[in-house]
Every structure is written in C-alpha cells, then in structure tokens.
Amino acid sequence: MPEQHTEFLDPSTALEVLKSYSRKDGLSAADLMDSRVHGGLTYNDFLLLPGKIDFPASDVVTETRITRNVVLKTPFVSSPMDTVTEAPMAIAMALLGGVGVIHHNQSPEAQAAMVRAVKRHENGFITDPVVLSPSHLVEDVLDIKARLGFCGIPITDSGSLGGKLVGIVTARDIQFRDPQTPLRDVMTTSLVTAPLGITLLEANDILRDSKKGKLPIVDSQGNLISLLARSDLLKNQSYPLASKKTDSKQLYAAAAVGTRPTDRERLALLVEAGLDIVVLDSSQGNSVYQIDMIQWIKATYSSLEVIAGNVVTREQAASLIAAGADALRVGMGSGSICITQEVMAVGRPQATAVYAVAEFASKFGVPIIADGGVGNVGHIVKALALGAGAVMMGGLLAGTEEAPGEYFYHEGKRVKAYRGMGSLEAMEQGTAKKAAVKGKYTSFNKDRTVENAATSRYFSESSAVKVAQGVSGDVQDKGSVKAFLPYLHVGVQHSLQDIGVKSIAALQKDVKAGNVRFELRTASAQVEGGVHGLNS
C-alpha cells in the first residue's frame, strides 16, 4: 500500500477553516431567483440546503400572517373552487388551523348560508343565538336542526334575543313528539344560567360542572343576552390550532366574490352572515374592475379583510396594494387543472412569481398567498421560504371527504370529480342549487339563475364562444381533511427542522439574510431526487 504524504489540517479547526471561504455554500434566494440568469423557476427547479438540527420538530411554530390583520396557526388555505370548498371544507380547514374560501359559483343566498354555517360551528359567547317562543312548534326545531345542524334552542317569551328566558329545548325534548306540539309543552324549564358580565373562563367552568349542553347568559331581569355551548368546549380540546377571531371566538369565515356590480349585492349578504375575509376572484387581478371593488369594499366595510389577485408581477401587485388590498393571491396558470399559460401565453412560473411579488409586497406589510402548483409538503415549504404567508391548495384537497361532490369509481379507483374554474363545464353552470332566501332562520326553496363565477373570473361573460382556461377530470380518494391536514402540518414542521429554523418567521428572516441557502436542480438532479431504480 503506497504511503500517504498529504498533510491534513487539524480536525478541531474545521469550523475556523469554514469561515475562510469567501461565500457560503449554495445560492442565496436573490441569486437563485434572478430570472435574467436562470429564467422562470417552478418549485421543482430548486432545493433548500439543510441547516443544523438542535431542537425537536414538535417545537416548530407554523403560525403565519395571511392578511394584514389575520394570523393563522397553520399556513393552509383551500381554494374557492366548486369542487373544493363549501361549508364542510371551510369548517374543517378552520378547525385545523387554516381557512377555507367558499366558492361563488352558486347563488348569493346559498353562499351566505355556508358562511353562516362556518360562523355558527364554534363560538365563545353566542351573541346572536337562534331563539324561539313557547308558541313555536316542534317542527320549527326540526327545521332548524335540518338546516343549521343543532337543536339546543333557548325559549323566550318574545321569541327573540333580549326577551325573558322561560325555557330551553334540546334534542331529547323533541324526540318522539308530534311535529305540531307547541314548545311550551316540551321545553325544559329548570335552567342553569350565568349572569351578564361573567368571563368566558368562568362560564366554561359553570358549563362543565353543571353537565348541561347549553348555558344561557341573562341580565338581572332574567332576559336572554347570549348563550354558551358545551360542544364548543369539546372542540377547544379536540382542535387546539383552530382559526378563531380573538373577540367572538368564532371560526374565521372566508368567501370569494367577483368584481362585477352584482357582486356588491352578494357581498352585502355575506357580510350580514358574518364574513371575515373576502377573496376577489379573478385570473388577472390588475384590472380597473378589481381596483374599484377594493376601494368600494374598504369604504363600505372597513373591518373586512380583502385578499386581492391573482397577480404574478410587482407591477400588478403595486396597483392592488395602492388600492388598499390586505393580502395578495399569487399565481397564474400554475394549477394542475389550469391551462392559462398554454392557451393564453400569459402567466409566470410559480416560484419566480411568489418570490418577486412577496419581496415587493413585504415592503408594505402586505402578505401574499401562493396559489397553485402545490403538490406536496416540499412545495409548501418552498413557497413559504420564498416569502409566502400561506399556500392555497385545490388539487391537493380535492378528493377528500369534505370536498363537494360524490365519490364514484373510475378504472377501479374511488375518485371525485375535480375541475378548473376555467373549464367549459364550470363556465356552463348557470343554475345554482336551491337556496334559503327568506328570513334569517326560516326559508323556502327557489331556483335562481346566477351570474356564472367562472366566466366572470376570466372576463368572458359576454363572449359567444367560450375559450377554456382549465380542464376537468377526477382525483383519487384522499380520505378526510381531518387526517390529511395534520399530515401536511407535521411534514412542514419536519422540513423546517431539517432547514434548522424553528418557525416560518425565522425561515423567511434567514432567507432574506442569506443564511438559508438554495441549490438549482438540473433535470438529472430532479430524476435523482425522485423515486428511481425500482423494478416495480
């Protein structure tokens, strides 16, 4: 064996020798995202380099800001598509720390009913409970249960909030009863109540110790002021990350609208139902229609958070930020069912778009939401590293139990339909579902033809010939979001652990400082990084 004459450095000096290098290993985000050098990049075109692990993955905090004034515990948002987000998805997303944006390819009344369902799913003090009078019938309670999902209803002498509390009706009270029975004959009159001014913590203690399902809050004259529900206590334990408003403790409700005059009427119904966040849904957000809509919303509903978009350039972003947008939705043609880039020759690779817009918008304190191109945990983390406050997911959540539609079998696999809002199928939808349109709690069903959300999104309402910018298909069954989203959350935690950062805020800070480094991937590197070399 030949002798080794090479002299090696002292291993104990490795850290000092590392400092002698003129630059850190890998590329900074600014170098990586220089489109003059590398062109436009997608999430698959690069990797983050690992850092140092000195903490468990469970310590990683995924709290993030999605608008100027809304902070979520997880960076997940579901897309306002009619095969992705209706009330069940919006409720599940909010319980698990994200938010779901209810689509508007339906009647305004139906969309408002979904917003109301989200707001009523979990509460602190319920300040506008459903109230009935002793003269109401059992069938009225059954109707409320069918539409709103609950039947624990306080009874006042006037049948309205502020009346004298005389009883309460629960599910057991109406079991096996004739629907025409007056509530005065079945209601429970032995009540446990709490006085006005009690704190939420104290009220929860009374509710727990009394073993009752509902705790009415009354003033000194015995008039009903608000209500507290035991089911909400259980949800607090089951869903510690839930996205709630700090004052009301209700879940955040978000919904999409267009930018046409009729959308102002739609928005009025949504705000009345309790809407917190409105998403202006357009494939190309830099339009006079959207700028006017933002300014009108800010003047009319000053407390409503406005997410504008979609945009992919600084120039587009500047117009919407100047108009008053509270957040921007970034992406054009990058979704799995979107063909805008191919058909219209307009758009931008998603990673480059996210970085460019986030870098600009951050100067004004405006968060951005990366919309499209997200296929796995790695894509989520890359979007966050490039400056996104959250990711909006469509295809990743389609096929779950909470997504609209029925399962069917295709080529032996259990699937659900999934379509782009620019698909011909979405554009041709003209009649909404039957929706509640009379009163706050009573309703009748009515067919109503509505302005199609898909055509307004792509500015093609008046076009005799529709040009598709999306496709339709099906996606495989993914089970429940309540199992899938925790998987994504833990995946993000482990990824940030590998990078060596304890939070999304720390990740973005270190990216800007050049401490978190990146590497460009060649086509061969992408093959190497995926599954390969297997026979089956």
XYZ file of C-alpha atoms in Angstrom:
536
model
C 0.000 0.000 0.000
C 1.528 3.349 -1.035
C 2.423 5.817 1.696
C 0.247 8.908 2.126
C 2.332 12.064 2.115
C -0.613 14.517 2.168
C -0.714 16.635 5.278
C -4.201 17.185 6.659
C -5.452 20.061 8.755
C -6.271 19.591 12.398
C -9.928 18.401 12.560
C -10.559 20.629 15.564
C -10.074 23.693 13.312
C -12.813 22.699 10.816
C -15.198 25.447 11.921
C -12.475 28.086 11.680
C -11.428 26.884 8.225
C -15.064 27.057 7.109
C -15.040 30.784 7.870
C -12.191 31.306 5.412
C -14.464 30.650 2.423
C -15.488 33.829 0.634
C -19.142 32.801 0.366
C -21.477 30.279 1.897
C -22.300 27.016 0.190
C -25.213 27.161 -2.265
C -27.070 30.212 -3.531
C -28.970 32.985 -1.828
C -32.648 33.390 -2.713
C -31.820 36.572 -4.642
C -29.174 34.797 -6.732
C -31.401 31.777 -7.327
C -34.385 33.849 -8.390
C -32.542 36.135 -10.807
C -34.638 35.421 -13.900
C -32.049 37.105 -16.104
C -29.708 34.239 -15.258
C -31.954 31.240 -14.567
C -35.226 32.148 -16.277
C -38.517 31.437 -14.538
C -38.435 28.667 -11.929
C -41.054 26.294 -10.564
C -40.921 24.596 -7.150
C -39.292 21.527 -8.688
C -36.359 23.527 -10.063
C -34.557 24.047 -6.751
C -33.938 22.722 -3.253
C -33.211 24.265 0.125
C -29.927 23.210 1.696
C -30.069 21.625 5.158
C -29.042 23.504 8.276
C -28.290 22.341 11.819
C -30.812 20.491 13.973
C -30.733 21.372 17.670
C -34.439 21.109 18.513
C -37.288 18.591 18.037
C -39.707 19.008 15.121
C -42.568 19.467 17.584
C -41.007 22.789 18.650
C -41.502 24.287 15.176
C -44.136 27.029 15.181
C -46.158 27.287 11.974
C -48.065 30.450 12.903
C -48.271 32.833 9.968
C -49.946 36.036 8.817
C -52.247 35.658 5.795
C -53.570 39.232 5.712
C -52.571 42.450 7.463
C -54.718 41.558 10.477
C -55.340 37.796 10.341
C -52.869 35.317 11.831
C -53.380 31.562 11.478
C -51.729 28.674 13.322
C -51.017 26.826 10.042
C -50.264 28.160 6.547
C -53.048 26.302 4.748
C -55.863 27.821 2.660
C -58.329 25.912 0.492
C -59.136 27.277 -2.951
C -62.531 28.844 -3.845
C -63.364 26.181 -6.417
C -66.738 24.489 -6.708
C -65.136 21.047 -6.405
C -63.016 22.014 -3.380
C -64.567 24.405 -0.855
C -68.072 24.591 0.520
C -69.128 24.702 4.184
C -67.759 21.270 5.266
C -64.296 22.048 3.860
C -64.301 25.600 5.270
C -65.233 24.328 8.736
C -62.620 21.553 8.685
C -59.882 23.899 7.442
C -60.627 26.439 10.189
C -60.756 23.795 12.932
C -57.352 22.520 11.841
C -55.676 25.928 11.877
C -56.158 27.084 8.287
C -59.037 28.722 6.444
C -61.312 27.647 3.606
C -62.519 30.095 0.957
C -66.101 29.297 -0.056
C -66.588 29.435 -3.828
C -69.088 31.762 -5.525
C -70.244 29.582 -8.416
C -73.637 29.438 -6.684
C -76.423 31.782 -5.634
C -75.588 34.563 -3.149
C -78.112 33.100 -0.691
C -76.523 29.651 -0.808
C -73.062 31.094 -0.320
C -74.260 33.236 2.607
C -75.819 30.149 4.214
C -72.427 28.426 4.041
C -70.701 31.414 5.651
C -73.313 31.350 8.406
C -72.694 27.626 8.947
C -68.973 28.277 9.456
C -69.603 31.107 11.918
C -72.094 29.052 13.922
C -69.931 25.926 14.101
C -67.879 27.157 17.030
C -68.392 30.108 19.310
C -67.361 31.689 22.559
C -70.389 33.609 23.728
C -73.031 33.180 21.030
C -74.323 36.731 20.775
C -76.978 36.041 18.131
C -78.408 32.618 19.014
C -81.456 31.156 17.353
C -84.348 31.876 19.713
C -87.937 30.620 19.644
C -91.080 31.319 21.662
C -93.314 28.910 23.622
C -95.889 29.076 20.826
C -93.487 27.742 18.192
C -93.859 24.085 17.264
C -91.603 21.017 17.418
C -91.459 21.120 13.608
C -89.746 24.523 13.810
C -86.941 22.965 15.883
C -86.668 20.046 13.454
C -86.382 22.511 10.565
C -83.563 24.401 12.319
C -81.768 21.132 13.042
C -82.009 20.099 9.383
C -80.663 23.424 8.089
C -78.231 24.548 10.782
C -77.204 21.272 12.420
C -78.255 21.873 16.045
C -81.428 21.900 18.152
C -80.451 23.243 21.577
C -82.565 26.388 21.411
C -83.416 28.867 24.182
C -87.055 29.873 24.546
C -88.026 33.437 25.483
C -91.434 34.968 25.997
C -90.996 37.137 22.897
C -89.255 34.553 20.747
C -86.246 36.821 20.282
C -82.953 37.711 21.916
C -83.497 40.128 24.804
C -86.793 38.534 25.847
C -87.341 36.906 29.222
C -85.853 33.396 29.291
C -88.575 30.841 30.070
C -87.026 27.552 28.975
C -84.792 25.652 26.591
C -85.440 22.889 24.048
C -82.920 20.114 23.398
C -82.820 17.053 21.154
C -84.230 14.822 23.876
C -87.178 17.146 24.446
C -88.449 16.704 20.899
C -87.751 13.005 20.419
C -90.901 11.011 19.574
C -93.031 14.155 19.707
C -95.711 15.155 17.232
C -94.293 17.923 14.994
C -97.366 20.050 15.759
C -96.729 20.038 19.527
C -96.163 23.547 20.971
C -92.755 24.039 22.568
C -94.371 25.145 25.869
C -95.409 21.506 26.319
C -91.932 20.009 25.792
C -89.368 22.639 26.847
C -87.169 22.248 29.906
C -87.895 24.967 32.468
C -85.369 24.011 35.165
C -82.397 26.016 33.931
C -78.808 26.703 34.909
C -77.882 30.255 33.885
C -74.972 32.660 34.309
C -75.138 36.418 34.928
C -74.239 39.085 32.395
C -70.605 40.162 32.809
C -69.227 36.714 33.580
C -65.931 35.883 31.862
C -65.673 33.133 29.259
C -63.388 31.107 31.555
C -65.861 31.332 34.461
C -68.776 30.459 32.187
C -66.923 27.430 30.863
C -66.408 26.243 34.452
C -70.153 26.508 35.177
C -70.969 24.672 31.941
C -68.516 21.910 32.787
C -69.714 21.460 36.385
C -73.440 21.649 35.543
C -73.135 18.936 32.895
C -75.586 20.858 30.739
C -75.371 21.245 26.966
C -76.122 24.975 26.870
C -75.536 27.828 29.310
C -77.801 30.871 28.816
C -76.357 34.240 29.884
C -79.050 36.513 31.377
C -79.213 40.040 32.793
C -80.575 40.991 36.226
C -84.180 40.857 34.919
C -83.726 37.356 33.502
C -83.602 38.498 29.881
C -81.516 36.376 27.490
C -78.303 38.117 26.426
C -76.186 35.335 24.912
C -75.507 31.591 25.006
C -72.588 29.226 25.576
C -72.429 25.676 24.167
C -70.755 22.586 25.666
C -69.941 21.351 22.159
C -67.599 24.312 21.788
C -65.693 23.252 24.906
C -65.133 19.841 23.331
C -63.970 21.441 20.085
C -61.467 23.557 22.012
C -59.899 20.362 23.325
C -60.013 18.496 20.014
C -58.796 21.365 17.817
C -56.224 23.476 19.687
C -54.983 25.100 16.455
C -58.432 26.303 15.351
C -58.548 29.619 13.469
C -60.769 31.890 15.570
C -61.453 35.577 15.930
C -59.987 36.776 19.200
C -63.111 38.674 20.270
C -66.001 36.343 19.394
C -64.081 33.027 19.430
C -65.924 32.101 16.239
C -64.151 30.393 13.359
C -62.816 32.618 10.603
C -65.081 32.603 7.557
C -63.718 33.456 4.106
C -65.523 33.566 0.768
C -64.851 34.605 -2.807
C -66.717 37.153 -4.907
C -66.165 38.604 -8.360
C -65.700 42.227 -9.342
C -68.980 42.897 -11.133
C -71.742 45.236 -9.840
C -73.904 42.274 -8.774
C -71.069 41.070 -6.546
C -71.614 44.095 -4.308
C -75.096 42.787 -3.538
C -73.638 39.320 -2.965
C -71.035 40.717 -0.583
C -73.711 42.504 1.464
C -75.367 39.136 2.157
C -72.043 37.542 3.050
C -71.130 40.321 5.477
C -74.555 40.026 7.108
C -73.857 36.299 7.556
C -70.607 37.085 9.399
C -67.911 37.091 6.702
C -64.398 37.967 7.937
C -62.265 37.666 4.781
C -63.265 38.297 1.180
C -61.213 36.988 -1.745
C -61.605 38.874 -5.020
C -61.569 36.041 -7.518
C -60.009 36.904 -10.867
C -57.430 35.193 -13.048
C -55.836 38.588 -13.769
C -56.201 40.904 -10.799
C -54.684 44.065 -12.213
C -57.908 45.490 -13.640
C -59.922 48.647 -13.131
C -62.813 46.427 -12.002
C -60.817 44.979 -9.111
C -59.240 48.291 -8.112
C -62.708 49.876 -7.945
C -64.022 46.895 -5.967
C -61.205 47.093 -3.403
C -61.758 50.795 -2.874
C -65.525 50.322 -2.544
C -65.145 47.472 -0.038
C -62.705 49.457 2.085
C -65.065 52.430 2.106
C -68.168 50.317 2.829
C -66.865 47.516 5.091
C -63.736 48.904 6.722
C -63.216 45.900 9.015
C -63.413 43.328 6.205
C -60.070 41.817 5.175
C -59.592 41.916 1.386
C -57.403 39.398 -0.440
C -56.850 40.663 -3.994
C -55.434 38.971 -7.073
C -54.373 36.998 -8.855
C -51.016 38.593 -9.667
C -47.551 37.396 -10.693
C -45.569 40.622 -11.127
C -44.535 43.591 -8.998
C -46.367 45.919 -11.362
C -49.654 44.080 -10.864
C -49.112 43.958 -7.122
C -48.412 47.680 -6.848
C -51.818 48.617 -8.284
C -53.712 46.438 -5.823
C -51.618 47.424 -2.804
C -52.195 51.097 -3.632
C -55.940 50.413 -3.833
C -55.927 49.042 -0.273
C -55.555 45.244 -0.538
C -54.837 43.473 2.771
C -53.172 40.495 1.047
C -52.372 39.277 -2.455
C -53.054 35.947 -4.114
C -50.156 34.948 -6.373
C -50.341 32.553 -9.300
C -51.443 32.437 -12.909
C -51.680 29.202 -14.843
C -49.734 27.042 -12.372
C -52.584 24.907 -11.022
C -52.825 21.268 -12.019
C -56.094 21.850 -13.917
C -55.230 25.319 -15.260
C -54.068 25.800 -18.865
C -53.912 29.604 -18.977
C -50.174 29.651 -19.688
C -50.573 27.339 -22.655
C -53.777 28.780 -24.114
C -53.268 32.481 -23.401
C -49.457 32.600 -23.451
C -49.692 34.647 -20.241
C -48.534 33.791 -16.743
C -45.315 33.087 -14.882
C -43.585 30.062 -13.347
C -44.873 29.895 -9.790
C -41.684 30.005 -7.714
C -40.420 33.094 -9.536
C -43.829 34.753 -9.224
C -44.051 34.101 -5.482
C -40.573 35.440 -4.798
C -40.953 38.571 -6.929
C -44.347 39.590 -5.534
C -43.528 38.665 -1.911
C -40.293 40.663 -1.993
C -42.187 43.737 -3.187
C -45.332 43.350 -1.071
C -43.345 42.815 2.141
C -42.132 46.408 1.916
C -45.741 47.484 2.597
C -46.613 44.841 5.184
C -48.898 43.016 2.738
C -48.726 39.197 2.991
C -49.064 37.010 -0.092
C -50.742 33.645 -0.597
C -49.101 31.272 -3.081
C -51.960 29.905 -5.198
C -51.293 26.924 -7.456
C -48.540 24.444 -8.198
C -48.608 22.885 -4.715
C -48.415 19.104 -4.951
C -46.673 18.045 -1.738
C -45.146 19.186 1.555
C -41.914 20.205 -0.160
C -43.742 22.648 -2.435
C -45.444 24.201 0.599
C -42.133 24.781 2.350
C -40.535 26.211 -0.788
C -43.402 28.694 -1.174
C -43.029 29.749 2.464
C -39.264 30.124 2.056
C -39.788 32.413 -0.928
C -41.941 34.723 1.169
C -45.498 33.377 1.057
C -47.574 33.706 4.209
C -49.655 30.691 3.202
C -50.364 28.341 0.330
C -53.732 27.959 -1.389
C -54.498 24.375 -2.345
C -57.029 22.997 -4.800
C -55.953 19.688 -6.286
C -54.200 18.675 -3.066
C -57.520 18.854 -1.178
C -59.860 17.714 -3.959
C -60.925 14.124 -3.452
C -61.193 14.442 0.324
C -64.422 13.643 2.147
C -65.083 17.315 2.850
C -64.780 18.385 -0.805
C -68.101 18.816 -2.667
C -69.353 16.001 -4.837
C -69.966 12.280 -4.623
C -67.393 9.522 -4.891
C -67.522 7.216 -7.893
C -65.295 4.512 -9.327
C -63.106 5.057 -12.355
C -60.793 2.301 -13.604
C -61.121 0.530 -10.270
C -60.231 3.572 -8.153
C -62.518 5.550 -5.855
C -62.459 9.150 -7.093
C -64.213 12.515 -7.017
C -64.640 14.993 -9.847
C -62.216 17.932 -9.930
C -62.389 20.771 -12.424
C -60.745 24.088 -13.041
C -62.901 27.186 -12.731
C -61.774 27.998 -16.271
C -63.076 24.705 -17.644
C -66.030 24.652 -20.030
C -68.022 22.618 -17.505
C -67.624 25.324 -14.838
C -68.360 28.116 -17.322
C -71.568 26.445 -18.467
C -73.021 26.084 -14.989
C -75.941 28.505 -14.900
C -78.438 27.367 -12.290
C -77.477 27.387 -8.655
C -78.607 24.885 -6.076
C -81.852 25.541 -4.307
C -81.091 28.003 -1.543
C -82.679 29.563 1.510
C -83.837 33.040 0.551
C -86.442 34.133 3.091
C -85.766 35.392 6.595
C -82.886 34.627 8.904
C -83.941 31.207 10.127
C -86.998 30.252 8.051
C -86.778 29.628 4.355
C -88.354 28.422 1.190
C -86.581 26.889 -1.795
C -86.267 28.741 -5.059
C -84.352 28.103 -8.268
C -82.341 31.105 -9.315
C -80.092 31.655 -12.309
C -76.945 33.407 -11.173
C -74.056 35.181 -12.818
C -71.518 32.459 -13.519
C -68.423 32.775 -11.342
C -66.195 31.008 -13.858
C -66.971 33.330 -16.761
C -66.651 36.476 -14.621
C -63.322 35.235 -13.259
C -61.934 35.045 -16.803
C -63.729 38.168 -18.139
C -65.706 36.112 -20.665
C -69.367 36.702 -19.702
C -70.182 38.439 -22.974
C -68.231 36.080 -25.218
C -70.398 33.972 -27.516
C -67.539 31.481 -27.820
C -66.015 30.291 -24.559
C -62.264 29.663 -24.518
C -61.379 27.150 -21.831
C -58.518 28.031 -19.489
C -58.955 24.913 -17.386
C -59.779 21.223 -17.665
C -61.942 18.675 -15.854
C -61.028 15.285 -14.506
C -61.096 13.269 -11.319
C -58.771 12.776 -8.359
C -58.288 9.761 -6.141
C -59.936 9.494 -2.729
C -57.665 11.063 -0.072
C -59.817 10.346 2.977
C -60.724 13.108 5.410
C -59.067 16.509 5.583
C -59.037 15.980 9.353
C -56.362 13.315 8.812
C -54.679 14.824 5.740
C -54.065 18.366 7.023
C -52.307 17.203 10.232
C -50.014 15.169 7.956
C -49.159 18.317 5.992
C -48.632 20.243 9.228
C -46.223 17.701 10.684
C -44.453 17.488 7.320
C -43.855 21.249 7.361
C -42.525 21.006 10.925
C -40.018 18.302 9.965
C -38.928 20.195 6.866
C -38.225 23.353 8.877
C -36.324 21.213 11.366
C -34.089 19.937 8.542
C -33.508 23.526 7.426
C -32.591 24.429 11.002
C -35.281 27.045 11.758
C -37.948 26.984 14.471
C -40.703 28.970 12.767
C -41.963 30.270 9.438
C -40.990 33.780 10.525
C -37.440 32.593 11.282
C -37.285 30.809 7.923
C -38.193 33.946 5.990
C -35.863 36.110 8.074
C -32.921 33.773 7.432
C -33.742 33.570 3.716
C -33.600 37.366 3.460
C -30.346 37.446 5.417
C -28.801 34.835 3.113
C -28.375 32.292 5.914
C -30.786 29.762 4.407
C -29.286 28.653 1.116
C -30.653 27.129 -2.073
C -29.430 24.974 -4.941
C -30.626 24.897 -8.526
C -31.633 21.440 -9.799
C -30.832 20.145 -13.254
C -33.199 17.752 -14.997
C -30.942 14.863 -13.941
C -30.986 16.086 -10.336
C -34.779 16.080 -10.340
C -34.784 12.475 -11.555
C -32.256 11.555 -8.863
C -34.360 13.234 -6.162
C -37.473 11.261 -7.051
C -38.251 7.567 -6.899
C -35.965 5.727 -9.312
C -34.158 2.437 -9.882
C -37.046 0.219 -8.819
C -38.337 -2.701 -10.828
C -41.926 -2.219 -9.606
